[in-house]
mmCIF file of N, CA and C in Angstrom:
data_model
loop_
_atom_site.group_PDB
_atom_site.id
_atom_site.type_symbol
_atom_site.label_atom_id
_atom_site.label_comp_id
_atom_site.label_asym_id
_atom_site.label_seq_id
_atom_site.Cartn_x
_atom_site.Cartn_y
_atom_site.Cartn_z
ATOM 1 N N UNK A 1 0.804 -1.215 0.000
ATOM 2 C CA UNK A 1 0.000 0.000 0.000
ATOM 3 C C UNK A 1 0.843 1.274 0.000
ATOM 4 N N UNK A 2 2.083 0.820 0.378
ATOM 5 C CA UNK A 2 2.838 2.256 0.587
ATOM 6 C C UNK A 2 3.601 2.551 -1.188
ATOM 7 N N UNK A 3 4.001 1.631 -1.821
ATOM 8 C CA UNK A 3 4.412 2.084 -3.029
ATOM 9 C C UNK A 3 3.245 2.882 -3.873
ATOM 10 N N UNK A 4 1.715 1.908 -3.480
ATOM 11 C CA UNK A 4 0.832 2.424 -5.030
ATOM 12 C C UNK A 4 0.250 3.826 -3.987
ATOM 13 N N UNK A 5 0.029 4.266 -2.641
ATOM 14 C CA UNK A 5 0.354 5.594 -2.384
ATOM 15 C C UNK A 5 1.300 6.878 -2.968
ATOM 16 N N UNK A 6 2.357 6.238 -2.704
ATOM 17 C CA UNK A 6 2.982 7.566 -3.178
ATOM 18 C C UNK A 6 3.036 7.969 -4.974
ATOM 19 N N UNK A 7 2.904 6.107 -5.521
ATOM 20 C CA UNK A 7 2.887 6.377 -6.922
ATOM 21 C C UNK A 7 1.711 7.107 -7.566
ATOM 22 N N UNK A 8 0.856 6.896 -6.309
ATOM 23 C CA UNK A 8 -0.622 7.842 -6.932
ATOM 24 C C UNK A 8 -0.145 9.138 -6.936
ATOM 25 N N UNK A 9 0.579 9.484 -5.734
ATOM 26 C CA UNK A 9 0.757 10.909 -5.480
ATOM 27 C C UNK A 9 1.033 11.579 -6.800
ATOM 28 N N UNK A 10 2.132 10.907 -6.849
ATOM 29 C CA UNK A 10 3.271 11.370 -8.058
ATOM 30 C C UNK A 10 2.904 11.768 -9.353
ATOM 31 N N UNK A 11 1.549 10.591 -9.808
ATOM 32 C CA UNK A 11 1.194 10.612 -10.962
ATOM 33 C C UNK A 11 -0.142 11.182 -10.926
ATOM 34 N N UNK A 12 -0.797 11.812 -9.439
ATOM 35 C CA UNK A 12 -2.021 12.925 -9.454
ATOM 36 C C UNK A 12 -1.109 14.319 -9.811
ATOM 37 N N UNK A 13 0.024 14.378 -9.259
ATOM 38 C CA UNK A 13 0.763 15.710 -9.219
ATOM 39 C C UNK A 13 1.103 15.842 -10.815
ATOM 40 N N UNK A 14 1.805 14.976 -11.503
ATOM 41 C CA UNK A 14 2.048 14.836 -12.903
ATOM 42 C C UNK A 14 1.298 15.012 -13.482
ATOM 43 N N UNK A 15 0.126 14.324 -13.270
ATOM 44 C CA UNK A 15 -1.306 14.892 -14.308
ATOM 45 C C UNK A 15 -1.947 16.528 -13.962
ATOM 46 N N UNK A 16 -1.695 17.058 -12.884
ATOM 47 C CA UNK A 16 -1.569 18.572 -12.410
ATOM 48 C C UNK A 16 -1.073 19.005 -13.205
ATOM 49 N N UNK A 17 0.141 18.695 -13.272
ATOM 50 C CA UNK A 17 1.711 19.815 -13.635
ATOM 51 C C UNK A 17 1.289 19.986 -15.360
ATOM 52 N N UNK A 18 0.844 18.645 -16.098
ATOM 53 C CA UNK A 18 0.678 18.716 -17.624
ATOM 54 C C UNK A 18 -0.572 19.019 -17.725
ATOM 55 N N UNK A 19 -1.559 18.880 -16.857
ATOM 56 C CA UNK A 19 -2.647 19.534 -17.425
ATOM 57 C C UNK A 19 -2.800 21.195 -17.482
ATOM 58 N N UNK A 20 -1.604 21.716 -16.269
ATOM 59 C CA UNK A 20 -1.882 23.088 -16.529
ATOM 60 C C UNK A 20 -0.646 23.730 -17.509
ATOM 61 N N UNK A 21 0.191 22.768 -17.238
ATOM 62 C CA UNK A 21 1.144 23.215 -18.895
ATOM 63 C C UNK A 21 0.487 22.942 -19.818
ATOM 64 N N UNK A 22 -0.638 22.061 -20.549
ATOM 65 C CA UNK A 22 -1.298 21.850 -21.596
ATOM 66 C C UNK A 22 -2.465 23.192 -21.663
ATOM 67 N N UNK A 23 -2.586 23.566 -20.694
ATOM 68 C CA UNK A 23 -3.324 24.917 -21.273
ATOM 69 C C UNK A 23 -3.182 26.299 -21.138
ATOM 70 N N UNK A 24 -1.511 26.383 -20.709
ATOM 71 C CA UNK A 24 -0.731 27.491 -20.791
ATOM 72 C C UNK A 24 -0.271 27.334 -22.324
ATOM 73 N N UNK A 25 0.156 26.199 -22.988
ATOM 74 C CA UNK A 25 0.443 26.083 -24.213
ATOM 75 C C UNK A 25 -0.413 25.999 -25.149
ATOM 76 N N UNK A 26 -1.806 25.733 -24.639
ATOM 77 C CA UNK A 26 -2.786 26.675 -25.553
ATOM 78 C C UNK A 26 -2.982 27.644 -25.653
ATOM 79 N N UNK A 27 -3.028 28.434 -24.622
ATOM 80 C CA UNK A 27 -3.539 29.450 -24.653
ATOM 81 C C UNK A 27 -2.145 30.289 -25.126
ATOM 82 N N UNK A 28 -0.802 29.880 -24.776
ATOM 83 C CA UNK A 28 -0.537 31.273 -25.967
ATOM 84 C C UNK A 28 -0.063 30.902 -26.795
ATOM 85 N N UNK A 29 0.163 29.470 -27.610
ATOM 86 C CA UNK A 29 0.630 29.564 -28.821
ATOM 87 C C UNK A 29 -0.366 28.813 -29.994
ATOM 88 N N UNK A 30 -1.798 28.653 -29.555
ATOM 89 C CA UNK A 30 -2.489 28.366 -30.193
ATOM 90 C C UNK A 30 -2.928 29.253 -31.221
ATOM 91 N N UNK A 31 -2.751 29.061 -32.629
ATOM 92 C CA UNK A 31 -3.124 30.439 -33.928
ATOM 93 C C UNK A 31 -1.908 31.300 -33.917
ATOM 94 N N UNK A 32 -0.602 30.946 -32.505
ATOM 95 C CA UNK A 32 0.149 32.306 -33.154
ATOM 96 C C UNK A 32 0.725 31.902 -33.993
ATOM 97 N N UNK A 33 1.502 33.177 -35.157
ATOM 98 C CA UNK A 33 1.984 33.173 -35.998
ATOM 99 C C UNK A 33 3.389 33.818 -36.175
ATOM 100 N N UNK A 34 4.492 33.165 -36.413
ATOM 101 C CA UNK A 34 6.025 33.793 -36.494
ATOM 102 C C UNK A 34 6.807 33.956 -37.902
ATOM 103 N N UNK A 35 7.182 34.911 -38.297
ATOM 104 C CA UNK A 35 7.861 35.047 -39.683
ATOM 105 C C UNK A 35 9.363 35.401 -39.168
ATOM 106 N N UNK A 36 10.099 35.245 -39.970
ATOM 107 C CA UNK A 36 11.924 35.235 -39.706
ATOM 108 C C UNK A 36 12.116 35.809 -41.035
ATOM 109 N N UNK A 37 13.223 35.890 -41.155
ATOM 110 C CA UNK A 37 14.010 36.296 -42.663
ATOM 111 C C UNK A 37 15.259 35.160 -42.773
ATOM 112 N N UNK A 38 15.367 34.625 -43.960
ATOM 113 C CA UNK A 38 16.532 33.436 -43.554
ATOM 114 C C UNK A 38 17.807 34.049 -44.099
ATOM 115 N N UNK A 39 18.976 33.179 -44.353
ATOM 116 C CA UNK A 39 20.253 33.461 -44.605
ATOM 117 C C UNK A 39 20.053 34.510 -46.055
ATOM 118 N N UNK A 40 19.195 34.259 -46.841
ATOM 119 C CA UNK A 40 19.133 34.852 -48.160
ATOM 120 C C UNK A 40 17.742 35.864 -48.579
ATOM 121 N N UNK A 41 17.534 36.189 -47.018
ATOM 122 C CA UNK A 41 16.384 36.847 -47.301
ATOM 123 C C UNK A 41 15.210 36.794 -47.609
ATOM 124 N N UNK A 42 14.773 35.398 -47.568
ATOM 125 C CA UNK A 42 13.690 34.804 -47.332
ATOM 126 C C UNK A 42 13.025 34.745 -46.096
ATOM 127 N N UNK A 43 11.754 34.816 -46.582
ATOM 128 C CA UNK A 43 10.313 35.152 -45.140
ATOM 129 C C UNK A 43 10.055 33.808 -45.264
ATOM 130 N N UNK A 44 10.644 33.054 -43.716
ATOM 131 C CA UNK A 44 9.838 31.910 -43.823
ATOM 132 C C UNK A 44 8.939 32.288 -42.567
ATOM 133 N N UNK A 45 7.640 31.719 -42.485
ATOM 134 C CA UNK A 45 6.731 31.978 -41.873
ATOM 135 C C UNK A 45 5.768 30.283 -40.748
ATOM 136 N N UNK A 46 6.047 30.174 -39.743
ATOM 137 C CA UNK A 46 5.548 29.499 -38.899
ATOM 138 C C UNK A 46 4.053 29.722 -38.120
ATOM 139 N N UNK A 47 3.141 29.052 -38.200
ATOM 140 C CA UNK A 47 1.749 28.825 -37.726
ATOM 141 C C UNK A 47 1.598 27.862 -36.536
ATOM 142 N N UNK A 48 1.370 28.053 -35.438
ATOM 143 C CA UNK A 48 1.243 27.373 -34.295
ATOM 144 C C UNK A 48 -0.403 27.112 -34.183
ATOM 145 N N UNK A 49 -0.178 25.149 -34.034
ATOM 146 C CA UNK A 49 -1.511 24.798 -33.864
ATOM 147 C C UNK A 49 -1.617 24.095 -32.804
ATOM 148 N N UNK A 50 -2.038 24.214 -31.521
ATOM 149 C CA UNK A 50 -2.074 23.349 -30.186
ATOM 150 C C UNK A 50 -3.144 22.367 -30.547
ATOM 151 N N UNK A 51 -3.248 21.057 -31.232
ATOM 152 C CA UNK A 51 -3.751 20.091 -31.554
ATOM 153 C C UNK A 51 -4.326 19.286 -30.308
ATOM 154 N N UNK A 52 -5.534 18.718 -30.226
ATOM 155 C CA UNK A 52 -5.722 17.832 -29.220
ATOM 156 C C UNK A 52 -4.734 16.835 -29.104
ATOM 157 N N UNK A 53 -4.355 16.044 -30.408
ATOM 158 C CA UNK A 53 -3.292 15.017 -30.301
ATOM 159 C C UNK A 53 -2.052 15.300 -29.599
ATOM 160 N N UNK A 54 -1.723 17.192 -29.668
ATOM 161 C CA UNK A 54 -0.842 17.058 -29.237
ATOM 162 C C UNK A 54 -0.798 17.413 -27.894
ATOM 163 N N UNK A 55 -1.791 17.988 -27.178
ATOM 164 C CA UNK A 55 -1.939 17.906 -25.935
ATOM 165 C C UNK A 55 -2.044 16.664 -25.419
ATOM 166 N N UNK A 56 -2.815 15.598 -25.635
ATOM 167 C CA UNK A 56 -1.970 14.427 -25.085
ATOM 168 C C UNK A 56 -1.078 13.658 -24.857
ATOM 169 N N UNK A 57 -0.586 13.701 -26.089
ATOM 170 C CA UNK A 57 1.247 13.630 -25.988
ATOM 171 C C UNK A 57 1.593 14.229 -24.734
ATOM 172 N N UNK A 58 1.486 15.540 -25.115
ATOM 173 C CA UNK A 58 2.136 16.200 -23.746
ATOM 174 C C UNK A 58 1.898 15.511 -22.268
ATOM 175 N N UNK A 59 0.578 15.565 -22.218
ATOM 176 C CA UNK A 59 0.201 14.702 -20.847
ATOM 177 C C UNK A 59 0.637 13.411 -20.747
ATOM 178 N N UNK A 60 0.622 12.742 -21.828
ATOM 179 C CA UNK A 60 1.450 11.148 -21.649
ATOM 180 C C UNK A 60 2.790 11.393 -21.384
ATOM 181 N N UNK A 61 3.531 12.661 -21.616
ATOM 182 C CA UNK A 61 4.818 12.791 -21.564
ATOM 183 C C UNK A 61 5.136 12.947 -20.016
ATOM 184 N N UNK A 62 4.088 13.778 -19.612
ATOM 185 C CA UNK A 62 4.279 14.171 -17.777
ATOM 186 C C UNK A 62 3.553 13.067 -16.670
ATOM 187 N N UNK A 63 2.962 12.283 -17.615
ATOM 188 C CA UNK A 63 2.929 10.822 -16.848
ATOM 189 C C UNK A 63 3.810 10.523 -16.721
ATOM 190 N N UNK A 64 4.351 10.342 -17.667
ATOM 191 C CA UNK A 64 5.680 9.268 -17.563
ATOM 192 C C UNK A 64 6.355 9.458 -17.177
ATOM 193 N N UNK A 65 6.764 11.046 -17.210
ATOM 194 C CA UNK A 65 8.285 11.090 -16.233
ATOM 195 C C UNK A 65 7.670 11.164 -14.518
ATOM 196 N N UNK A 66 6.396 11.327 -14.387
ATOM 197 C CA UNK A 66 5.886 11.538 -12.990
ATOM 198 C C UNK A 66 5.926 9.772 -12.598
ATOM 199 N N UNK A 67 5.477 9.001 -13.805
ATOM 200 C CA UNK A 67 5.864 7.634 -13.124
ATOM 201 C C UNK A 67 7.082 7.277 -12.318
ATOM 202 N N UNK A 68 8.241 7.387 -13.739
ATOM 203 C CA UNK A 68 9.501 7.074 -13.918
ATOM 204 C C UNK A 68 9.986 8.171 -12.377
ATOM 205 N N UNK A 69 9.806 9.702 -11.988
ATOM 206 C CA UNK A 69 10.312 10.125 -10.835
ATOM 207 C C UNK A 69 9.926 9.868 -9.497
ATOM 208 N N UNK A 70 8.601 8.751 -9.775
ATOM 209 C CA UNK A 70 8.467 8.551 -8.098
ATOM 210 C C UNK A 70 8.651 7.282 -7.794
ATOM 211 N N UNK A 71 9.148 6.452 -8.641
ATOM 212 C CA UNK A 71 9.675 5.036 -8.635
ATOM 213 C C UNK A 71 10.490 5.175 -6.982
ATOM 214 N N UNK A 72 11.543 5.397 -7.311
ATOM 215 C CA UNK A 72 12.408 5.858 -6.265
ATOM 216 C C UNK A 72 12.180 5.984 -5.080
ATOM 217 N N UNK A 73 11.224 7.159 -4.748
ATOM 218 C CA UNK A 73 10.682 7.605 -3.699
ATOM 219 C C UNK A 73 9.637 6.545 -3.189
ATOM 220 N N UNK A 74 9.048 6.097 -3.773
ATOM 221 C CA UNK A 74 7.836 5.128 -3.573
ATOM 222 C C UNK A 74 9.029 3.920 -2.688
ATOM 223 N N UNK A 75 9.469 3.330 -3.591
ATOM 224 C CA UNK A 75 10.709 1.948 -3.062
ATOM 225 C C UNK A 75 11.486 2.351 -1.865
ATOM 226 N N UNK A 76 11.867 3.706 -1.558
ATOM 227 C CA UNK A 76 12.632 4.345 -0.272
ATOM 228 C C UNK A 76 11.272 4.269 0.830
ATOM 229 N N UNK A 77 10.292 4.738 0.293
ATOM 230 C CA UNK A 77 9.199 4.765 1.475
ATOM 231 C C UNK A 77 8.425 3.567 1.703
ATOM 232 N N UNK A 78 8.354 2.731 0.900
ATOM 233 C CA UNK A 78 7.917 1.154 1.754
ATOM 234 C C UNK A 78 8.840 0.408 1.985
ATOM 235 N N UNK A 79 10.596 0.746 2.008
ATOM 236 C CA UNK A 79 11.681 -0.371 2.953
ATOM 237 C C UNK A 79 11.748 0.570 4.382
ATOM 238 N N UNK A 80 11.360 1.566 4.531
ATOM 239 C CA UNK A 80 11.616 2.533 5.819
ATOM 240 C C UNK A 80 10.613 2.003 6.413
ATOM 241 N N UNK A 81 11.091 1.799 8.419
ATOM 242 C CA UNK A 81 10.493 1.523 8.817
ATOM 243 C C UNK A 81 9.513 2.204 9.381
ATOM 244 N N UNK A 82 8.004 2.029 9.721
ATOM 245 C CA UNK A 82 7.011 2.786 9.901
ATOM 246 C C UNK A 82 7.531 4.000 11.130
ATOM 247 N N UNK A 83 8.246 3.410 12.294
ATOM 248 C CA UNK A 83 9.076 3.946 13.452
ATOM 249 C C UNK A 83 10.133 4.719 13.034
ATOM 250 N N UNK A 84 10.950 4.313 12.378
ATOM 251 C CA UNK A 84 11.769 5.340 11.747
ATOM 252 C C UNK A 84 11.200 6.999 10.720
ATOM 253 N N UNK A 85 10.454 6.559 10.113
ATOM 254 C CA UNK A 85 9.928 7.574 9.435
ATOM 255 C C UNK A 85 9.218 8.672 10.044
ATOM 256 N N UNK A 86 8.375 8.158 11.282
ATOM 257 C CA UNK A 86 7.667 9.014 12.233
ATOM 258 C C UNK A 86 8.954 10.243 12.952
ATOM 259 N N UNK A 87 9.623 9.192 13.831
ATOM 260 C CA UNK A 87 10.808 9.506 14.005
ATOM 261 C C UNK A 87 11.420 10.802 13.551
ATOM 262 N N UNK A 88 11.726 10.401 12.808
ATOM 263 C CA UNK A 88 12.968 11.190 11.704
ATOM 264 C C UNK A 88 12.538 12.947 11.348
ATOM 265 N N UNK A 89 11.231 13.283 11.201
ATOM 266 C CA UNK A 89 10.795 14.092 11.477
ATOM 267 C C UNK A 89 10.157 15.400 12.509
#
């Protein structure tokens, strides 16, 4: 119970962290538009589209590392002993 605790934690906080980066990255680069001038004087011109597909990506991306970063922490907190941990604090 103590690993799939903290792994919940990790991966409620992860789904936090990308859901509100997924709509900071809508909201400002959704429709914007960027033009440059290149080596020869050419206008190349970029269109930003915040895609549903790619908002999930994103969120599958901050799963995963929210999985992959509380591995660790999860395995440190169910070999500690219940007495020690109280303790220690």
């Amino acid at each position: 119970p103590v690993i799939a605790s903290v792994m919940a934690e990790s991966m409620v906080l992860s789904m936090l962290g990308g859901g509100i980066g997924s709509l900071v990255a809508y909201g400002l680069f959704n429709g914007y538009s960027v033009s440059t001038l290149g080596g020869g004087f050419t206008q190349v011109a970029f269109n930003f589209a915040v895609t549903p597909g790619l908002l999930l990506q994103g969120l599958s991306w901050a799963l995963a590392i929210g999985f992959i970063g509380g591995l660790l922490p999860a395995v440190r907190a169910a070999r500690l002993p219940v007495t020690a941990a109280l303790r220690s604090n």
